[in-house]
Amino acid sequence: MRPMIVWFRRDLRVDDHAALYHAAATGAPIVPVFVFDTEVIDRLPSDGAVFDFQAEALRDLESAVAERGGRLIFRRGRSLDVHEELIREFQPSALFFNRDYEPSARLRDEAVEQLYRRNAVDVQTFRDHVIHEPDEVLTGEGRPYVVFTPYANAWKKLDHPAPFGRPKRFATPAGRSVGVLGAKELRRSVTIERPALKGGAQAAEQQWKQFMKHSLQQYHQGRDLPAEAGTSRMSAYLRFGCISARRLLDDASDAYRDASTEGRTAIAKYVDELIWREFYQAVLYHFPRLVSENYRREFDRMPWSRSQKTWQAWTEGKTGYPLVDAGIRELRTTGWMHNRVRMVVASFLTKDLMHDWRKGAEFFEAYLLDIDTASNNGGWQWSASTGVDPKPLRIFNPTLQAERFDPTGAYIRKFVPELRSVPDNHIHAPWTMPPAVQKEVGCAIGKDYPAPVIDHYEGSARFKAAYAEIKRGRDE
Ligand SMILES: Cc1cc2nc3c(=O)[nH]c(=O)nc-3n(C[C@H](O)[C@H](O)[C@H](O)COP(=O)(O)OP(=O)(O)OC[C@H]3O[C@@H](n4cnc5c(N)ncnc54)[C@H](O)[C@@H]3O)c2cc1C
């Protein structure tokens, strides 16, 4: 029997894996392949920690494939070249893979698909990365949604697919493999010192069970507090497919059935976040230009700042606003940042400092372990007010946000050690400390910790004026 190729990409698991499940069900030998695509890797600004996270996930996947009787094969090179080799070597009867909705991945996949078809090899692709695909959630007129709430309402009306479960056992024919490549082999330096997460399906499973047990039923309250373990930390696992979104929804739905009224509110909120993820996938799928362009064209005229000084302050976590600085430092040391803080740092960069959201998005790309073009782009365009679902002048006050969501300053103190001894009544605005207090606690503003790089009210006013100007341009 000729083998089938199953191409793993952002779906690094064997359980509930649509393409593998269907391929194994045929009883044919399977060549499970992962390609270290040099074309993609060379383009990424990522810190090496992301590649180490991926390597952990791949080692886990390698063992899980071996447990099912097969052998995961690793190749390095351009995807198209690698697939040409695979066709020559294995004479496969089919290529199976799960669909990816990112614009550049779609181009790559189309080229690979054509290659197989030219060689008279069947290609089958599957829905796996999302619960409902971009083309499944459309308005009555068949158009994409650009506002979240109606999208979510339409999404919720669809029947949810059940997880596929474990694939049948299968065998893999002999073939060469370069083995798992991490940051070192891919020649990336690792600057993230303490990655927040370990890669792999096992780690994902553990983290998910922990969250379900301790935090899911209080998610609506805990999700906004960066000092607490109130969120699931599933984003990197979903990004690399160490766990499926189908599975999370299925478990959440089970928990919902037995939950109290309050627990149900929490779980519904959690499901809304899974829907945000799919909303942004759909937005980028339908509007691929948004990878680099504003959804709202009037922002093409925005006079974004070129100040090196404020850009450097933000990227180094030295803006003088404790919550902003804690967030950037969390990102640079752990590869993760809490959602509330992502919104605050992004608002601060684009509104207070008026830097272009694209620079912020690229900076996040370098450090986030959960980096996902659709969610990152969506999050940045939302924060900059350039995107879909508009609320134009949403400007976060970084001090009020800190007071509200990190009331004791526990999160700030964890990531900004210079502020550890600052008293609670000054922790959110340390520049208000009288000189005597600064001396007493050993934190001189302007020396040990920076004075604010900008006055929040002046920054907001400047943004509002610039916005009024570009809007006038649009209306003329
Ligand atoms: C500027 C900015 C950039 C972002 N960049 C990314 C990114 O590159 N990758 C990424 O996965 N998320 C991104 N997000 C969304 C969000 O911050 C993370 O998904 C979330 O913090 C991950 O933590 P969690 O898994 O504990 O989330 P939970 O609160 O437990 O949420 C569960 C899941 O829902 C999804 N989700 C939650 N919030 C959002 C959201 N606002 N948008 C899309 N999906 C969401 C994630 O998959 C998450 O794992 C960004 C948000 C902002 C404001």
mmCIF file of N, CA and C and ligand atoms in Angstrom, residues 211 219 223 230-236 238-239 248 270 272-278 280 336-340 342-346 364 368 370-373 375-383, ligand 1:
data_model
loop_
_atom_site.group_PDB
_atom_site.id
_atom_site.type_symbol
_atom_site.label_atom_id
_atom_site.label_comp_id
_atom_site.label_asym_id
_atom_site.label_seq_id
_atom_site.Cartn_x
_atom_site.Cartn_y
_atom_site.Cartn_z
ATOM 1 N N PHE A 211 -6.069 24.905 35.154
ATOM 2 C CA PHE A 211 -6.946 26.068 34.968
ATOM 3 C C PHE A 211 -8.408 25.677 35.173
ATOM 4 N N TYR A 219 -13.313 32.809 36.078
ATOM 5 C CA TYR A 219 -12.579 33.483 34.998
ATOM 6 C C TYR A 219 -13.014 34.940 34.805
ATOM 7 N N ARG A 223 -9.687 37.208 35.247
ATOM 8 C CA ARG A 223 -9.014 37.370 33.961
ATOM 9 C C ARG A 223 -8.323 38.710 33.768
ATOM 10 N N GLY A 230 -5.305 33.924 36.734
ATOM 11 C CA GLY A 230 -6.731 33.904 36.437
ATOM 12 C C GLY A 230 -7.079 33.530 35.006
ATOM 13 N N THR A 231 -6.064 33.462 34.133
ATOM 14 C CA THR A 231 -6.348 33.097 32.735
ATOM 15 C C THR A 231 -5.730 31.736 32.433
ATOM 16 N N SER A 232 -6.099 31.167 31.291
ATOM 17 C CA SER A 232 -5.737 29.763 31.038
ATOM 18 C C SER A 232 -4.315 29.554 30.538
ATOM 19 N N ARG A 233 -3.694 30.585 29.994
ATOM 20 C CA ARG A 233 -2.360 30.476 29.380
ATOM 21 C C ARG A 233 -2.338 29.392 28.304
ATOM 22 N N MET A 234 -3.401 29.346 27.540
ATOM 23 C CA MET A 234 -3.503 28.358 26.464
ATOM 24 C C MET A 234 -3.017 28.915 25.127
ATOM 25 N N SER A 235 -2.767 30.249 25.056
ATOM 26 C CA SER A 235 -2.539 30.868 23.739
ATOM 27 C C SER A 235 -1.375 30.243 22.964
ATOM 28 N N ALA A 236 -0.244 29.999 23.621
ATOM 29 C CA ALA A 236 0.901 29.435 22.892
ATOM 30 C C ALA A 236 0.600 27.988 22.499
ATOM 31 N N LEU A 238 -2.363 26.823 21.817
ATOM 32 C CA LEU A 238 -3.284 26.873 20.668
ATOM 33 C C LEU A 238 -2.511 27.275 19.416
ATOM 34 N N ARG A 239 -1.595 28.196 19.560
ATOM 35 C CA ARG A 239 -0.815 28.662 18.402
ATOM 36 C C ARG A 239 -0.025 27.514 17.760
ATOM 37 N N LEU A 248 -10.925 22.382 23.970
ATOM 38 C CA LEU A 248 -11.176 23.383 25.020
ATOM 39 C C LEU A 248 -12.666 23.705 25.082
ATOM 40 N N TYR A 270 -15.203 32.868 29.004
ATOM 41 C CA TYR A 270 -14.028 32.160 28.468
ATOM 42 C C TYR A 270 -14.265 31.776 27.000
ATOM 43 N N ASP A 272 -16.171 33.278 24.941
ATOM 44 C CA ASP A 272 -16.083 34.513 24.146
ATOM 45 C C ASP A 272 -14.650 34.794 23.726
ATOM 46 N N GLU A 273 -13.699 34.482 24.602
ATOM 47 C CA GLU A 273 -12.294 34.752 24.257
ATOM 48 C C GLU A 273 -11.825 33.811 23.151
ATOM 49 N N LEU A 274 -12.296 32.556 23.217
ATOM 50 C CA LEU A 274 -11.961 31.625 22.116
ATOM 51 C C LEU A 274 -12.554 32.148 20.809
ATOM 52 N N ILE A 275 -13.696 32.811 20.928
ATOM 53 C CA ILE A 275 -14.335 33.350 19.715
ATOM 54 C C ILE A 275 -13.551 34.563 19.182
ATOM 55 N N TRP A 276 -13.008 35.377 20.102
ATOM 56 C CA TRP A 276 -12.170 36.505 19.653
ATOM 57 C C TRP A 276 -11.020 35.985 18.783
ATOM 58 N N ARG A 277 -10.445 34.881 19.206
ATOM 59 C CA ARG A 277 -9.338 34.293 18.458
ATOM 60 C C ARG A 277 -9.791 33.961 17.018
ATOM 61 N N GLU A 278 -10.994 33.395 16.909
ATOM 62 C CA GLU A 278 -11.481 32.999 15.588
ATOM 63 C C GLU A 278 -11.943 34.215 14.778
ATOM 64 N N TYR A 280 -10.506 37.153 14.827
ATOM 65 C CA TYR A 280 -9.315 37.753 14.211
ATOM 66 C C TYR A 280 -8.748 36.886 13.079
ATOM 67 N N TRP A 336 5.867 36.157 27.529
ATOM 68 C CA TRP A 336 4.415 36.214 27.664
ATOM 69 C C TRP A 336 4.035 37.536 28.289
ATOM 70 N N MET A 337 2.809 37.979 28.075
ATOM 71 C CA MET A 337 2.328 39.168 28.781
ATOM 72 C C MET A 337 0.829 39.001 28.965
ATOM 73 N N HIS A 338 0.349 39.421 30.113
ATOM 74 C CA HIS A 338 -1.075 39.323 30.431
ATOM 75 C C HIS A 338 -1.896 40.192 29.462
ATOM 76 N N ASN A 339 -3.087 39.718 29.086
ATOM 77 C CA ASN A 339 -3.900 40.441 28.104
ATOM 78 C C ASN A 339 -4.205 41.881 28.512
ATOM 79 N N ARG A 340 -4.587 42.096 29.751
ATOM 80 C CA ARG A 340 -4.910 43.454 30.195
ATOM 81 C C ARG A 340 -3.696 44.371 29.974
ATOM 82 N N ARG A 342 -1.197 43.805 27.866
ATOM 83 C CA ARG A 342 -0.959 43.993 26.416
ATOM 84 C C ARG A 342 -1.765 45.188 25.917
ATOM 85 N N MET A 343 -3.022 45.279 26.386
ATOM 86 C CA MET A 343 -3.866 46.383 25.920
ATOM 87 C C MET A 343 -3.315 47.722 26.404
ATOM 88 N N VAL A 344 -2.820 47.726 27.644
ATOM 89 C CA VAL A 344 -2.314 48.985 28.212
ATOM 90 C C VAL A 344 -1.020 49.417 27.505
ATOM 91 N N VAL A 345 -0.098 48.481 27.304
ATOM 92 C CA VAL A 345 1.180 48.896 26.675
ATOM 93 C C VAL A 345 0.948 49.296 25.219
ATOM 94 N N ALA A 346 -0.016 48.626 24.561
ATOM 95 C CA ALA A 346 -0.268 48.936 23.152
ATOM 96 C C ALA A 346 -0.952 50.292 23.025
ATOM 97 N N PHE A 364 6.392 42.777 19.404
ATOM 98 C CA PHE A 364 5.737 41.621 20.045
ATOM 99 C C PHE A 364 6.134 40.327 19.323
ATOM 100 N N LEU A 368 6.940 37.234 21.836
ATOM 101 C CA LEU A 368 5.816 36.423 22.339
ATOM 102 C C LEU A 368 5.957 34.951 21.979
ATOM 103 N N ASP A 370 3.425 33.074 22.166
ATOM 104 C CA ASP A 370 2.152 32.738 21.527
ATOM 105 C C ASP A 370 1.941 33.541 20.244
ATOM 106 N N ILE A 371 3.038 34.036 19.670
ATOM 107 C CA ILE A 371 2.866 34.964 18.547
ATOM 108 C C ILE A 371 2.024 34.340 17.428
ATOM 109 N N ASP A 372 0.986 35.087 17.096
ATOM 110 C CA ASP A 372 0.042 34.625 16.099
ATOM 111 C C ASP A 372 -0.326 35.862 15.279
ATOM 112 N N THR A 373 -0.059 35.815 13.983
ATOM 113 C CA THR A 373 -0.226 37.029 13.173
ATOM 114 C C THR A 373 -1.631 37.604 13.311
ATOM 115 N N SER A 375 -4.068 37.244 15.730
ATOM 116 C CA SER A 375 -4.413 37.821 17.041
ATOM 117 C C SER A 375 -3.544 39.033 17.357
ATOM 118 N N ASN A 376 -2.287 38.970 16.953
ATOM 119 C CA ASN A 376 -1.389 40.083 17.230
ATOM 120 C C ASN A 376 -1.817 41.310 16.440
ATOM 121 N N ASN A 377 -2.069 41.096 15.164
ATOM 122 C CA ASN A 377 -2.507 42.186 14.312
ATOM 123 C C ASN A 377 -3.845 42.740 14.809
ATOM 124 N N GLY A 378 -4.762 41.835 15.147
ATOM 125 C CA GLY A 378 -6.070 42.263 15.636
ATOM 126 C C GLY A 378 -5.934 43.059 16.918
ATOM 127 N N GLY A 379 -5.104 42.550 17.848
ATOM 128 C CA GLY A 379 -4.910 43.223 19.136
ATOM 129 C C GLY A 379 -4.288 44.605 18.956
ATOM 130 N N TRP A 380 -3.330 44.694 18.062
ATOM 131 C CA TRP A 380 -2.664 45.990 17.852
ATOM 132 C C TRP A 380 -3.570 46.983 17.143
ATOM 133 N N GLN A 381 -4.285 46.508 16.123
ATOM 134 C CA GLN A 381 -5.162 47.452 15.401
ATOM 135 C C GLN A 381 -6.340 47.870 16.293
ATOM 136 N N TRP A 382 -6.783 46.980 17.160
ATOM 137 C CA TRP A 382 -7.844 47.337 18.125
ATOM 138 C C TRP A 382 -7.325 48.424 19.058
ATOM 139 N N SER A 383 -6.115 48.213 19.569
ATOM 140 C CA SER A 383 -5.544 49.161 20.531
ATOM 141 C C SER A 383 -5.261 50.512 19.889
HETATM 142 C C1 LIG B 1 -1.657 44.138 21.424
HETATM 143 C C2 LIG B 1 -2.098 42.698 21.582
HETATM 144 C C3 LIG B 1 -1.378 41.685 20.963
HETATM 145 C C4 LIG B 1 -1.775 40.347 21.089
HETATM 146 N N1 LIG B 1 -1.042 39.365 20.465
HETATM 147 C C5 LIG B 1 -1.450 38.074 20.546
HETATM 148 C C6 LIG B 1 -0.723 37.040 19.890
HETATM 149 O O1 LIG B 1 0.253 37.265 19.177
HETATM 150 N N2 LIG B 1 -1.166 35.764 20.063
HETATM 151 C C7 LIG B 1 -2.268 35.458 20.810
HETATM 152 O O2 LIG B 1 -2.616 34.283 20.923
HETATM 153 N N3 LIG B 1 -2.978 36.416 21.422
HETATM 154 C C8 LIG B 1 -2.605 37.714 21.322
HETATM 155 N N4 LIG B 1 -3.330 38.681 21.976
HETATM 156 C C9 LIG B 1 -4.585 38.323 22.665
HETATM 157 C C10 LIG B 1 -4.464 37.974 24.155
HETATM 158 O O3 LIG B 1 -3.715 38.939 24.821
HETATM 159 C C11 LIG B 1 -3.838 36.591 24.393
HETATM 160 O O4 LIG B 1 -4.467 35.621 23.592
HETATM 161 C C12 LIG B 1 -4.009 36.187 25.861
HETATM 162 O O5 LIG B 1 -3.380 37.128 26.686
HETATM 163 C C13 LIG B 1 -3.403 34.827 26.070
HETATM 164 O O6 LIG B 1 -3.468 34.455 27.413
HETATM 165 P P1 LIG B 1 -4.379 33.261 27.893
HETATM 166 O O7 LIG B 1 -4.164 32.068 27.024
HETATM 167 O O8 LIG B 1 -4.147 33.093 29.332
HETATM 168 O O9 LIG B 1 -5.822 33.848 27.601
HETATM 169 P P2 LIG B 1 -7.251 33.450 28.203
HETATM 170 O O10 LIG B 1 -7.801 34.671 28.820
HETATM 171 O O11 LIG B 1 -7.202 32.234 29.010
HETATM 172 O O12 LIG B 1 -8.104 33.214 26.876
HETATM 173 C C14 LIG B 1 -8.277 31.926 26.279
HETATM 174 C C15 LIG B 1 -7.831 31.953 24.844
HETATM 175 O O13 LIG B 1 -8.653 32.831 24.095
HETATM 176 C C16 LIG B 1 -7.866 33.485 23.095
HETATM 177 N N5 LIG B 1 -7.903 34.925 23.345
HETATM 178 C C17 LIG B 1 -8.065 35.550 24.523
HETATM 179 N N6 LIG B 1 -8.103 36.882 24.355
HETATM 180 C C18 LIG B 1 -7.939 37.099 23.029
HETATM 181 C C19 LIG B 1 -7.885 38.269 22.217
HETATM 182 N N7 LIG B 1 -8.029 39.499 22.725
HETATM 183 N N8 LIG B 1 -7.662 38.111 20.908
HETATM 184 C C20 LIG B 1 -7.534 36.881 20.360
HETATM 185 N N9 LIG B 1 -7.588 35.741 21.077
HETATM 186 C C21 LIG B 1 -7.796 35.856 22.386
HETATM 187 C C22 LIG B 1 -6.451 32.965 23.229
HETATM 188 O O14 LIG B 1 -6.273 31.919 22.302
HETATM 189 C C23 LIG B 1 -6.428 32.459 24.654
HETATM 190 O O15 LIG B 1 -5.500 31.426 24.843
HETATM 191 C C24 LIG B 1 -2.930 40.039 21.853
HETATM 192 C C25 LIG B 1 -3.644 41.063 22.487
HETATM 193 C C26 LIG B 1 -3.233 42.374 22.354
HETATM 194 C C27 LIG B 1 -4.010 43.472 23.049
#
